[in-house]
Short mmCIF file of C-alpha atoms in Angstrom, two decimals:
data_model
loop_
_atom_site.label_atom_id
_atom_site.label_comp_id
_atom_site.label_asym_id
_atom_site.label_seq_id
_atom_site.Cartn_x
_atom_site.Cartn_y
_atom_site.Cartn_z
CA UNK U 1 -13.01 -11.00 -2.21
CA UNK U 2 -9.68 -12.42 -2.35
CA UNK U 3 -7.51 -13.41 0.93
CA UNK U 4 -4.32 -11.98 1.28
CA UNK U 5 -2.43 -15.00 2.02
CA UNK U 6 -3.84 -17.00 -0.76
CA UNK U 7 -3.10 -13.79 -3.00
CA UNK U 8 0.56 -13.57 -2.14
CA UNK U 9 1.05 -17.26 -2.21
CA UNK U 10 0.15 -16.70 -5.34
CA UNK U 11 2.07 -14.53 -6.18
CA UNK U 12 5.06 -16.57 -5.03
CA UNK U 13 4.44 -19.16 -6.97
CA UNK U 14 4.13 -17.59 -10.25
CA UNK U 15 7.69 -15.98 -9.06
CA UNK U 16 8.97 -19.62 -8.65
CA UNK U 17 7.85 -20.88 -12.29
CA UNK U 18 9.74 -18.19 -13.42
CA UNK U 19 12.98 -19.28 -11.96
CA UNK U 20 12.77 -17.49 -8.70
CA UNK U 21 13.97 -19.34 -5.24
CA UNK U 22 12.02 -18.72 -2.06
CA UNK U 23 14.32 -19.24 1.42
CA UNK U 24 11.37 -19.66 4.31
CA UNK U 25 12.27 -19.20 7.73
CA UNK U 26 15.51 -16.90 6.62
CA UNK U 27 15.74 -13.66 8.29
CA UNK U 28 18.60 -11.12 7.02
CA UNK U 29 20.30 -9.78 9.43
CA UNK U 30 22.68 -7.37 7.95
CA UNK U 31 23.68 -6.82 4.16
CA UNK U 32 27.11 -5.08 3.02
CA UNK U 33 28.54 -3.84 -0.21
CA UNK U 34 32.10 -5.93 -1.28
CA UNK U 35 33.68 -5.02 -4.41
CA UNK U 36 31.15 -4.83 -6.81
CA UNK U 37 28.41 -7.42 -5.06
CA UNK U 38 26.36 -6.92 -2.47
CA UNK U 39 26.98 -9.87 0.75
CA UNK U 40 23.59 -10.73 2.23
CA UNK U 41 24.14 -12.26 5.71
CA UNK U 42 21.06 -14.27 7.46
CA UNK U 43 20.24 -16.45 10.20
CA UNK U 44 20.78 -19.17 8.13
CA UNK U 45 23.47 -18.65 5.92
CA UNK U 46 25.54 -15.89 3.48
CA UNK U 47 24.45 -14.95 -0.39
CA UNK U 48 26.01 -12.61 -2.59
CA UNK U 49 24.64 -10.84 -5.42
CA UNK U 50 25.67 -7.63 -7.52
CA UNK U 51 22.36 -6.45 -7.12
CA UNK U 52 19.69 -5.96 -4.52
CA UNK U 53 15.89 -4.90 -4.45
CA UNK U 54 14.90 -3.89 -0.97
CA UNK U 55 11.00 -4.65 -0.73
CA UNK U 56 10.37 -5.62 3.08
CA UNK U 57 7.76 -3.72 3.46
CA UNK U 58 7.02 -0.63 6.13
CA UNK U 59 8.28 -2.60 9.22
CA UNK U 60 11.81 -3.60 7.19
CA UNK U 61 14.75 -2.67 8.23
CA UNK U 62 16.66 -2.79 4.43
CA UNK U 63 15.75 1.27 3.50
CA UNK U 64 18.03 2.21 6.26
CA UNK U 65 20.82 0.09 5.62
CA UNK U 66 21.10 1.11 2.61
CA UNK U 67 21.15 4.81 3.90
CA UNK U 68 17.69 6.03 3.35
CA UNK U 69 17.67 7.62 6.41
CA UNK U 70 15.42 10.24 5.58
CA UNK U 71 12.33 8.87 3.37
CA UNK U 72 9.61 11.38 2.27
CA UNK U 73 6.70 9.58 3.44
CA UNK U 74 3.14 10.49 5.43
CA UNK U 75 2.27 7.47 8.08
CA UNK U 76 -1.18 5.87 8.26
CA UNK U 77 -2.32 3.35 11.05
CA UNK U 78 -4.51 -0.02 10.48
CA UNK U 79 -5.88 -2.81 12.29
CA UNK U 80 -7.77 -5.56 10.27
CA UNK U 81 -9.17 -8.51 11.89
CA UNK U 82 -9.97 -11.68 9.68
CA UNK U 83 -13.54 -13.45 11.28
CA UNK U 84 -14.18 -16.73 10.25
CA UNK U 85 -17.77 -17.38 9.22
CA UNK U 86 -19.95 -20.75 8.18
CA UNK U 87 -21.40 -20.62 4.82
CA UNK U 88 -21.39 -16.93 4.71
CA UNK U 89 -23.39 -15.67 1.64
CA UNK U 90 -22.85 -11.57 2.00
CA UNK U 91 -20.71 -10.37 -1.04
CA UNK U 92 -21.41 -6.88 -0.16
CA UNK U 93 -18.62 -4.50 -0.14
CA UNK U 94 -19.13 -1.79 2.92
CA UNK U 95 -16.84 0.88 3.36
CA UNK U 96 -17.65 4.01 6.18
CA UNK U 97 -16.49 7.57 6.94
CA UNK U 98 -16.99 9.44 9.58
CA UNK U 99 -16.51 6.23 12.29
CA UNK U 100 -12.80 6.69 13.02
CA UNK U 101 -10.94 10.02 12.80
CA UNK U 102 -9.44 11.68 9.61
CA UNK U 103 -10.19 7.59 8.38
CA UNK U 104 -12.32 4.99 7.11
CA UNK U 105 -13.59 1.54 7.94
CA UNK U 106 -14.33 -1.26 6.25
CA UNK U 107 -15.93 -4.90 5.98
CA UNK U 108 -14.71 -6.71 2.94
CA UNK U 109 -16.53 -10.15 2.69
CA UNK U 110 -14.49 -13.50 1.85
CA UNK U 111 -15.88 -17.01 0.91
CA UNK U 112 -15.29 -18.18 4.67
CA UNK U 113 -15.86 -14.87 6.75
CA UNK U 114 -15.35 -11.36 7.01
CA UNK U 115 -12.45 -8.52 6.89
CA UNK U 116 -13.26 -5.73 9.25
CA UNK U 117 -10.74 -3.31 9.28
CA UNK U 118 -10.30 0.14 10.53
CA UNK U 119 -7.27 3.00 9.08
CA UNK U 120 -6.57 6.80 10.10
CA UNK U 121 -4.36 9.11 8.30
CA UNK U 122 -2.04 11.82 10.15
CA UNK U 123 -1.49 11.84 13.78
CA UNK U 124 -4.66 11.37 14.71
CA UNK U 125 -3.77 7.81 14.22
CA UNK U 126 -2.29 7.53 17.40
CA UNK U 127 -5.32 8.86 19.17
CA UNK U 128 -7.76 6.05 18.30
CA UNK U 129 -8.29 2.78 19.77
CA UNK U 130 -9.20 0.73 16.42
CA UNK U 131 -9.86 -2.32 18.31
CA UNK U 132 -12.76 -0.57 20.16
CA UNK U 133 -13.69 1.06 16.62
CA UNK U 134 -13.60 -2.29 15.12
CA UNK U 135 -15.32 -4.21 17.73
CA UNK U 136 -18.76 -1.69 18.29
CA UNK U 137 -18.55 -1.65 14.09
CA UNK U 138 -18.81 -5.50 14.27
CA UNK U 139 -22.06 -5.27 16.56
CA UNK U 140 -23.29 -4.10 12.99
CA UNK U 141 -23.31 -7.28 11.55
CA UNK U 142 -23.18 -9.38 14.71
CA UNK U 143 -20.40 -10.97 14.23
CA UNK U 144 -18.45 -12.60 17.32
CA UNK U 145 -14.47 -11.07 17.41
CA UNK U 146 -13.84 -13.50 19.91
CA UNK U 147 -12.77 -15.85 17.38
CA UNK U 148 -11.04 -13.33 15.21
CA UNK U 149 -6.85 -13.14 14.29
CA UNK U 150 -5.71 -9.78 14.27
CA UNK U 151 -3.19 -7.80 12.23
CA UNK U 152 -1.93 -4.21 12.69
CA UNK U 153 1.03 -1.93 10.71
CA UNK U 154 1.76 1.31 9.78
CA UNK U 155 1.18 2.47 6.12
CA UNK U 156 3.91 4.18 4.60
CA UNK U 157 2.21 6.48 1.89
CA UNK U 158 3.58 8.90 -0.96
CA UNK U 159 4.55 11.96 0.18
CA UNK U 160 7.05 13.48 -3.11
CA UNK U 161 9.25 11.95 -5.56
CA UNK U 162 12.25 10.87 -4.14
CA UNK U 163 15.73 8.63 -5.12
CA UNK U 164 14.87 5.12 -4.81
CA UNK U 165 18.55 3.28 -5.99
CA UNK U 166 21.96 3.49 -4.20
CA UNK U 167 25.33 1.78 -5.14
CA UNK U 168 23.89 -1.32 -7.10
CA UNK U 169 20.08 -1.58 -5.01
CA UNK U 170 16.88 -0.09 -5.30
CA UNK U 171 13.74 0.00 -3.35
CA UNK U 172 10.49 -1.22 -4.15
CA UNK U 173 6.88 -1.64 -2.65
CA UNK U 174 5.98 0.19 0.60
CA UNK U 175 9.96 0.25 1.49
CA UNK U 176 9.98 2.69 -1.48
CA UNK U 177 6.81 4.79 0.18
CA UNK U 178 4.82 4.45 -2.98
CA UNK U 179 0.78 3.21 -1.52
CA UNK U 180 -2.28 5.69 -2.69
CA UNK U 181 -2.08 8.45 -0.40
CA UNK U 182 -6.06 9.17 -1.13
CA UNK U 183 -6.89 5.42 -0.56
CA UNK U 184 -3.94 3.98 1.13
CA UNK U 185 -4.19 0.92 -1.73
CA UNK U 186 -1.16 -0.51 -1.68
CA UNK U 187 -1.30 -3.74 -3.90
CA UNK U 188 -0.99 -2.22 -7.21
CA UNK U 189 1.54 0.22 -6.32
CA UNK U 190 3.64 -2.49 -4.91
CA UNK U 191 3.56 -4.31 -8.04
CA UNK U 192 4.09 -1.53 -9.99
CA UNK U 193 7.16 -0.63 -8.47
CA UNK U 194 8.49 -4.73 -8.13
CA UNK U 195 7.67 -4.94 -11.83
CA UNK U 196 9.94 -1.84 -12.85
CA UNK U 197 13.00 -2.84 -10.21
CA UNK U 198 13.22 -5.93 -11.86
CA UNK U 199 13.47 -3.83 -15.41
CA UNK U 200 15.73 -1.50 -14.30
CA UNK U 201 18.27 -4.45 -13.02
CA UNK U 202 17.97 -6.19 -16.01
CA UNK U 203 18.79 -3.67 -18.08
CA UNK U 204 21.90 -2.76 -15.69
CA UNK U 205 22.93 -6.92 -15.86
CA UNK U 206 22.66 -5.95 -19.72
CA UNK U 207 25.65 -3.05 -18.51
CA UNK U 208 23.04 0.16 -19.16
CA UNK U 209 24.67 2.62 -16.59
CA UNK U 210 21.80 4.73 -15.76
CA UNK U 211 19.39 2.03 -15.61
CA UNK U 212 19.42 2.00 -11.71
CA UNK U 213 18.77 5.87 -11.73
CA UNK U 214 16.00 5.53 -15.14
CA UNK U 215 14.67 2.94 -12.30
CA UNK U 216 13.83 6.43 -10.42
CA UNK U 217 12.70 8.30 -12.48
CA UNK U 218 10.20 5.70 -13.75
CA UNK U 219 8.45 5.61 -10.45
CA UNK U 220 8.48 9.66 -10.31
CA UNK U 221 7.15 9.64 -14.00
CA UNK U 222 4.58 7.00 -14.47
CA UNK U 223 3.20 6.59 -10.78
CA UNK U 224 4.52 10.15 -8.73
CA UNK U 225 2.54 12.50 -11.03
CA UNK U 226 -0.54 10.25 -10.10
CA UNK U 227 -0.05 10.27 -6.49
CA UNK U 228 0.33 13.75 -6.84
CA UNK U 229 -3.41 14.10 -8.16
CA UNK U 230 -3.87 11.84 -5.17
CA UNK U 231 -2.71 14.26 -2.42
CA UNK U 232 -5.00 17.23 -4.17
CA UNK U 233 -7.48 15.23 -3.28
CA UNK U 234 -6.98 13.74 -0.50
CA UNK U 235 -5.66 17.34 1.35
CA UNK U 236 -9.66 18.42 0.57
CA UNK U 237 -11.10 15.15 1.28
CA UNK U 238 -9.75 14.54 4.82
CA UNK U 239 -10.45 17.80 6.18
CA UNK U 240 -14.10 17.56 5.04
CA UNK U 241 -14.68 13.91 4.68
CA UNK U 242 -18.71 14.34 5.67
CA UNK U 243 -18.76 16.53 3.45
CA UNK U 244 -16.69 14.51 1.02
CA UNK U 245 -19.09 11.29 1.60
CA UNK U 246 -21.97 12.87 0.55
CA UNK U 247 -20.81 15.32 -2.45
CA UNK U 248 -18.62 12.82 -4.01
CA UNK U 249 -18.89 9.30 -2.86
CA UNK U 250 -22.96 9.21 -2.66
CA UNK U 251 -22.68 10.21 -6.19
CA UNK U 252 -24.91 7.22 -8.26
CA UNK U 253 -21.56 7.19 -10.73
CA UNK U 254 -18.88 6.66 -7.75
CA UNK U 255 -19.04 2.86 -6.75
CA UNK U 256 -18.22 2.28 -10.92
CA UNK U 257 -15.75 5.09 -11.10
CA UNK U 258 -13.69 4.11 -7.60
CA UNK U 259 -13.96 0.39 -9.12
CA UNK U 260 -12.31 1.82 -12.15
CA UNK U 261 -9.46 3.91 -10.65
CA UNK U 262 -8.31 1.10 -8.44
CA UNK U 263 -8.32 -1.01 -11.32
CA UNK U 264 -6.11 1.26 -13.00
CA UNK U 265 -8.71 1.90 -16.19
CA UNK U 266 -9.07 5.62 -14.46
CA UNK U 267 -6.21 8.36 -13.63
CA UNK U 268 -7.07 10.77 -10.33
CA UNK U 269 -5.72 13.08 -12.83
CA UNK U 270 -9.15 12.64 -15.19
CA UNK U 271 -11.34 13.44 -12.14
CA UNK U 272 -9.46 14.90 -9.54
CA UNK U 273 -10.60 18.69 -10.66
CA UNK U 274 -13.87 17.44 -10.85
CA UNK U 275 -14.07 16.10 -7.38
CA UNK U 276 -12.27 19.18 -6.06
CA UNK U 277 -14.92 21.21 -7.88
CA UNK U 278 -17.78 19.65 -6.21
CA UNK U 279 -16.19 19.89 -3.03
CA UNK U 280 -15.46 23.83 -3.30
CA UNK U 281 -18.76 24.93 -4.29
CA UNK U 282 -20.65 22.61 -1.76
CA UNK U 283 -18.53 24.71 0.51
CA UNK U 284 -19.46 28.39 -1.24
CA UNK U 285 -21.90 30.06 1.53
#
């Protein structure tokens, strides 16, 4: 599997042959509207722009500032920890329920190691020591954690349609609350969303008025009525995910169709009755 930081590096570079300029070790420290621009002020120096895209991420401090003070989101917690591995060979995928707590965890392989990871929904989040999870999953494959970097951050995940643009600025990515509330995926969401801002501020550079709120109701259209199919299932898969394991994800047809709804090719809305289906009358008595 792909590495994240090759990924988004990446992605910054395809940004950069397309006229984009990337400021490293800038860090905004405050933004206010003037006029009809917005005054970006850093650690480094001032810019100015008549529009803004806020897309720092859960952990970013833009959303407020711009006075989303109250974001419809639900929170999930994750720990990953990239181990480096000689000539590692395993392209297996392996993904487990039932070893952390209303959660999943995972070991992702990558040309030079592994990805173990560990995620809980809810507030039993707070409850669980992922390292420990991690580390005793790890035994699995005997693999040494000593020499393992870590990374941990909250998830913000869909939760209801909401405004995402303000005076001349919109949100985007998981500032905007948008990741798979089933999954917690939050690439393709992310991109979704970045792709769309950047529409909807062309079109307002082009002087469309309500391109800023069409920005909005884009994301509530096109994505929101997915992650809405994504809740219905995920409300029924979390409080039964044993259950959920074997009726739906032990299925011989699951690894294809998962592989085809992350890739966007499938809508939860084609299967989530289905899956609900199988999960109610595995429950009838």
């Amino acid at each position: 599997m792909v590495r994240r930081d090759i990924f988004d590096h990446f992605l910054v570079q395809q940004s950069q042959k397309n006229g984009a300029k990337v400021q490293d070790d800038t860090e905004v420290t405050g933004i206010e509207f003037k006029s009809d621009r917005w005054l970006i002020n850093t650690n480094q120096e001032s810019f100015i722009g008549h529009y803004l895209i806020a897309a720092d991420g859960s952990k970013g401090k833009m959303s407020k500032w711009l006075g989303f003070q109250r974001q419809k989101k639900l929170v999930a917690g994750a720990l990953e920890l990239e181990i480096p591995v000689e000539n590692q060979t395993d392209i297996n995928i392996y993904f487990e329920l039932g070893l952390a707590q209303n959660g999943y965890v995972w070991n992702f392989p990558k040309a030079d190691g592994f990805s173990l990871g560990a995620g809980a929904f809810g507030k039993k989040r707070k409850a669980q020591n992922f390292k420990n999870i991690i580390r005793d999953y790890g035994t699995m494959f005997k693999l040494d954690l000593a020499t393992a970097t870590e990374s941990g951050h909250p998830i913000f995940l869909w939760n209801g349609d909401q405004k995402l643009h303000t005076q001349n600025a919109v949100l985007a990515g998981e500032a905007a609350c948008v990741v798979d509330p089933f999954s917690a995926e939050g690439i393709r969401p992310s991109i979704f969303s970045g792709m769309k801002a950047a529409e909807a501020i062309h079109k307002a550079l082009a002087n469309q008025i309500d391109a800023l709120e069409q920005y909005s109701e884009t994301i509530s259209q096109e994505w929101g009525k997915e992650m809405s199919s994504a809740q219905r299932l995920a409300q029924v898969f979390w409080r039964f995910p044993k259950l959920g394991y074997q009726v739906v994800l032990q299925r011989p047809s699951a690894i294809a169709t998962m592989t085809r709804l992350f890739s966007g090719e499938l809508q939860y809305s084609d299967l989530v009755n289905r899956a609900i289906s199988l999960l109610e009358s595995s429950l009838t008595f």
